[in-house]
Short mmCIF file of C-alpha atoms in Angstrom, two decimals:
data_model
loop_
_atom_site.label_atom_id
_atom_site.label_comp_id
_atom_site.label_asym_id
_atom_site.label_seq_id
_atom_site.Cartn_x
_atom_site.Cartn_y
_atom_site.Cartn_z
CA LEU X 1 28.07 -33.35 78.78
CA GLY X 2 26.77 -35.14 76.04
CA ALA X 3 28.49 -37.70 74.02
CA ALA X 4 29.20 -35.32 71.31
CA ASP X 5 31.06 -33.07 73.71
CA ILE X 6 32.89 -35.94 75.16
CA LEU X 7 34.18 -37.09 71.74
CA GLY X 8 34.87 -33.59 70.76
CA THR X 9 32.75 -33.42 67.72
CA THR X 10 31.17 -29.98 68.33
CA GLU X 11 32.55 -26.74 68.60
CA PRO X 12 31.34 -23.91 71.02
CA GLU X 13 29.63 -20.75 69.49
CA LYS X 14 32.40 -18.24 68.65
CA ARG X 15 30.06 -15.15 67.97
CA THR X 16 29.13 -12.68 70.80
CA GLU X 17 25.48 -11.86 71.20
CA THR X 18 26.18 -8.53 69.99
CA GLU X 19 27.95 -10.00 66.87
CA TYR X 20 24.91 -12.38 66.40
CA LEU X 21 22.16 -9.62 66.81
CA ALA X 22 24.24 -7.42 64.09
CA GLU X 23 23.98 -10.51 61.77
CA ILE X 24 20.15 -10.56 62.12
CA ASP X 25 19.72 -6.89 61.50
CA ALA X 26 21.95 -7.05 58.47
CA TRP X 27 19.98 -10.11 57.25
CA GLU X 28 16.67 -8.17 57.66
CA SER X 29 17.77 -5.15 55.78
CA SER X 30 18.85 -7.57 52.75
CA MET X 31 15.56 -9.26 52.93
CA ARG X 32 13.85 -5.80 52.48
CA GLU X 33 16.01 -4.97 49.42
CA ALA X 34 15.47 -8.21 47.80
CA TRP X 35 11.77 -8.75 48.39
CA ASP X 36 10.36 -7.25 45.62
CA GLU X 37 12.38 -9.14 42.83
CA ALA X 38 12.06 -12.26 45.01
CA VAL X 39 8.01 -12.28 45.03
CA GLU X 40 8.15 -11.71 41.16
CA ALA X 41 10.38 -14.67 40.85
CA PHE X 42 8.19 -16.49 43.04
CA ALA X 43 5.17 -15.87 40.73
CA GLY X 44 7.30 -17.22 37.77
CA TYR X 45 7.13 -20.67 40.02
CA ALA X 46 3.68 -20.44 41.29
CA LEU X 47 1.56 -19.20 38.25
CA SER X 48 0.67 -21.18 35.25
CA PRO X 49 2.07 -20.10 31.82
CA ASN X 50 -0.20 -18.86 28.98
CA GLU X 51 -0.55 -20.19 25.27
CA VAL X 52 -1.53 -18.93 22.27
CA LEU X 53 -4.53 -20.57 20.20
CA VAL X 54 -4.89 -20.06 16.58
CA GLY X 55 -7.87 -21.39 14.53
CA ASN X 56 -8.49 -21.82 10.82
CA ARG X 57 -12.14 -21.08 10.27
CA THR X 58 -12.16 -21.75 6.52
CA GLU X 59 -12.62 -24.83 4.59
CA THR X 60 -8.94 -23.89 3.00
CA PHE X 61 -5.40 -25.78 3.74
CA LEU X 62 -3.52 -22.93 5.03
CA HIS X 63 0.27 -23.15 4.54
CA ASP X 64 3.12 -21.43 6.51
CA VAL X 65 1.03 -19.38 8.69
CA GLU X 66 2.59 -16.70 10.86
CA VAL X 67 0.71 -14.76 13.46
CA THR X 68 1.62 -11.61 15.49
CA LEU X 69 -0.62 -10.94 18.53
CA HIS X 70 -0.43 -7.63 20.23
CA LEU X 71 -1.99 -7.08 23.77
CA GLU X 72 -2.59 -3.68 24.79
CA GLY X 73 -2.62 -2.10 28.25
CA SER X 74 -0.45 -2.65 31.23
CA VAL X 75 -0.15 -6.37 30.76
CA GLU X 76 3.37 -7.84 31.12
CA SER X 77 5.04 -10.98 30.07
CA ILE X 78 7.33 -12.70 32.60
CA GLU X 79 9.44 -15.85 32.28
CA PRO X 80 8.20 -19.06 33.91
CA ARG X 81 10.64 -20.57 36.31
CA TYR X 82 10.85 -24.35 37.29
CA CYS X 83 12.39 -26.46 40.00
CA GLY X 84 12.04 -29.95 41.49
CA ASP X 85 9.03 -31.32 43.21
CA ASP X 86 10.04 -29.69 46.47
CA GLY X 87 9.44 -26.33 45.06
CA PRO X 88 12.00 -23.26 44.85
CA GLU X 89 14.90 -22.72 47.24
CA TRP X 90 15.88 -19.36 48.92
CA ARG X 91 18.59 -19.06 46.45
CA ASP X 92 16.34 -19.56 43.47
CA LEU X 93 14.47 -16.28 44.56
CA GLY X 94 17.46 -14.31 45.30
CA LEU X 95 16.81 -14.29 49.16
CA PRO X 96 19.68 -13.91 51.46
CA TRP X 97 19.86 -17.08 53.84
CA PRO X 98 19.36 -16.16 57.41
CA PRO X 99 22.33 -16.35 60.01
CA ARG X 100 23.12 -19.53 61.53
CA LYS X 101 21.22 -20.30 64.59
CA TRP X 102 22.92 -19.55 67.98
CA GLY X 103 24.66 -22.61 69.53
CA PRO X 104 27.57 -24.96 68.98
CA THR X 105 28.36 -26.39 65.48
CA LYS X 106 29.35 -29.74 64.53
CA ARG X 107 33.17 -30.11 64.09
CA ASP X 108 34.37 -31.11 60.46
CA LEU X 109 35.33 -34.50 60.56
CA SER X 110 35.79 -34.93 56.47
CA LEU X 111 39.47 -35.87 57.05
CA GLY X 112 40.32 -33.78 53.87
CA MET X 113 38.34 -35.70 51.18
CA ASP X 114 37.80 -33.93 48.07
CA TYR X 115 34.09 -34.24 47.69
CA SER X 116 33.88 -31.31 45.18
CA ARG X 117 35.91 -33.22 42.43
CA LEU X 118 33.70 -36.24 43.10
CA GLN X 119 30.43 -34.25 42.75
CA ALA X 120 31.77 -32.56 39.57
CA MET X 121 32.68 -36.13 38.11
CA THR X 122 28.99 -37.60 38.95
CA ALA X 123 27.44 -34.33 37.33
CA VAL X 124 29.39 -34.79 34.30
CA GLN X 125 28.48 -38.79 34.09
CA SER X 126 24.79 -38.24 34.81
CA PHE X 127 24.03 -35.25 32.45
CA ASN X 128 22.15 -36.05 29.33
CA ALA X 129 21.71 -33.18 26.67
CA ARG X 130 18.14 -32.83 25.68
CA PRO X 131 17.50 -32.30 21.96
CA TYR X 132 16.82 -28.76 21.01
CA VAL X 133 13.13 -27.98 20.00
CA PRO X 134 12.80 -24.65 18.40
CA SER X 135 9.97 -22.32 20.07
CA SER X 136 6.87 -21.50 18.21
CA THR X 137 6.40 -18.19 20.27
CA ASN X 138 8.42 -15.20 20.82
CA TRP X 139 7.08 -12.84 23.48
CA LYS X 140 8.27 -9.23 23.66
CA ASN X 141 7.58 -6.60 26.52
CA SER X 142 7.15 -2.85 25.28
CA GLY X 143 4.97 -1.39 27.56
CA SER X 144 2.37 -3.83 26.50
CA VAL X 145 2.94 -7.40 25.18
CA THR X 146 3.47 -8.55 21.39
CA VAL X 147 3.88 -12.33 20.78
CA GLU X 148 5.07 -13.76 17.22
CA VAL X 149 3.57 -17.14 16.57
CA SER X 150 4.97 -19.46 13.86
CA VAL X 151 2.00 -21.89 13.22
CA GLY X 152 3.13 -23.68 10.18
CA ASP X 153 0.54 -25.47 8.14
CA LEU X 154 -2.94 -25.47 9.48
CA ARG X 155 -5.73 -27.82 8.18
CA PRO X 156 -9.44 -26.56 7.55
CA ARG X 157 -11.37 -25.72 10.66
CA ALA X 158 -8.36 -27.12 12.77
CA THR X 159 -6.58 -25.26 15.65
CA PHE X 160 -3.00 -24.71 16.65
CA GLU X 161 -2.17 -24.19 20.25
CA SER X 162 1.34 -23.35 21.45
CA ASP X 163 2.98 -25.43 24.11
CA ASP X 164 6.19 -23.54 24.89
CA GLU X 165 5.37 -22.51 28.45
CA GLU X 166 7.55 -19.43 27.90
CA SER X 167 5.45 -16.71 29.20
CA ILE X 168 3.43 -15.87 32.09
CA LEU X 169 1.03 -12.82 31.45
CA ILE X 170 0.36 -10.64 34.71
CA LEU X 171 -1.39 -7.39 35.32
CA ARG X 172 -0.27 -4.95 38.05
CA GLY X 173 -2.67 -2.52 40.06
CA VAL X 174 -5.94 -2.07 38.97
CA LEU X 175 -7.38 -4.87 36.94
CA PRO X 176 -9.32 -4.02 33.86
CA GLU X 177 -12.33 -6.18 32.85
CA ALA X 178 -10.48 -7.73 29.73
CA VAL X 179 -7.40 -7.08 27.83
CA HIS X 180 -7.93 -6.07 24.09
CA GLY X 181 -5.78 -7.43 21.44
CA THR X 182 -5.34 -7.02 17.95
CA TRP X 183 -3.55 -9.47 15.37
CA ASP X 184 -2.44 -10.05 11.86
CA ALA X 185 -1.52 -13.14 10.05
CA THR X 186 0.21 -13.98 6.76
CA VAL X 187 -0.22 -17.14 4.96
CA ARG X 188 2.11 -18.60 2.14
CA GLY X 189 0.14 -18.21 -1.33
CA TYR X 190 -1.84 -15.22 -0.12
CA ASN X 191 -0.57 -11.68 -1.16
CA GLN X 192 -2.47 -10.21 1.71
CA VAL X 193 -2.28 -9.76 5.54
CA PHE X 194 -5.26 -10.99 7.36
CA THR X 195 -6.31 -8.78 10.54
CA GLY X 196 -8.71 -9.02 13.32
CA GLU X 197 -9.37 -8.20 17.06
CA SER X 198 -9.16 -10.36 20.01
CA THR X 199 -10.55 -9.99 23.69
CA VAL X 200 -8.51 -11.83 26.56
CA GLU X 201 -10.47 -12.39 29.71
CA ILE X 202 -9.02 -11.73 33.03
CA ALA X 203 -8.41 -14.60 35.40
CA ASP X 204 -9.52 -14.17 39.21
CA PRO X 205 -6.61 -12.56 40.94
CA ASP X 206 -3.83 -14.80 42.47
CA THR X 207 -2.91 -14.01 46.16
CA LEU X 208 0.83 -15.24 46.75
CA THR X 209 0.55 -14.34 50.48
CA ASP X 210 -0.33 -17.95 51.76
CA LEU X 211 2.05 -19.61 49.20
CA MET X 212 4.83 -17.25 50.14
CA ARG X 213 4.36 -17.77 54.06
CA LYS X 214 4.26 -21.52 53.30
CA PHE X 215 7.54 -21.22 51.47
CA LEU X 216 9.07 -19.11 54.10
CA GLY X 217 8.10 -21.79 56.75
CA LEU X 218 5.76 -19.03 58.63
CA ASP X 219 2.60 -21.48 58.59
#
């Protein structure tokens, strides 16, 4: 007997082998059901967000500029996700935890101490509210993607680049050579709508297989 057994700090396995195998089968079924959404959630952690660049090619100071960009085709916007330096956890992706490994478990020797209250108090004390900064972009999915951009004032030959990190643009299935877009812009003091076209190049496909295998501990 080990020292832990002599001191009574472990409890024997209470599940039968049949019960343990049934837990594995149920977990496998739950994993398959959650997999598609988990992969998309993982893409929100693994892929870089897209931003919008607006340039003033004139010699005129433009005031209160607003731009609406529409991207055609099967392009889709998903919301970026963020986590600590260690990456996402299973619960972040909505994946069910596997059954506890077969074998004895450690006996609870907490002596009835209420850690939940201590943790709640610590969380309240350590929480610092960040000041609210309004976003300059508003992304919408409608079978394609439309983004509204509040640029503000734009100096002659200057550029504005959003830094909201609020959208990751993805394509599903067969990839086109590029995504075609149209835009319109309004400027305070000009009684007209400026319009134009834009082409967004497609980045090399991202394969999430290796990243997912690493995340699941398969490599």
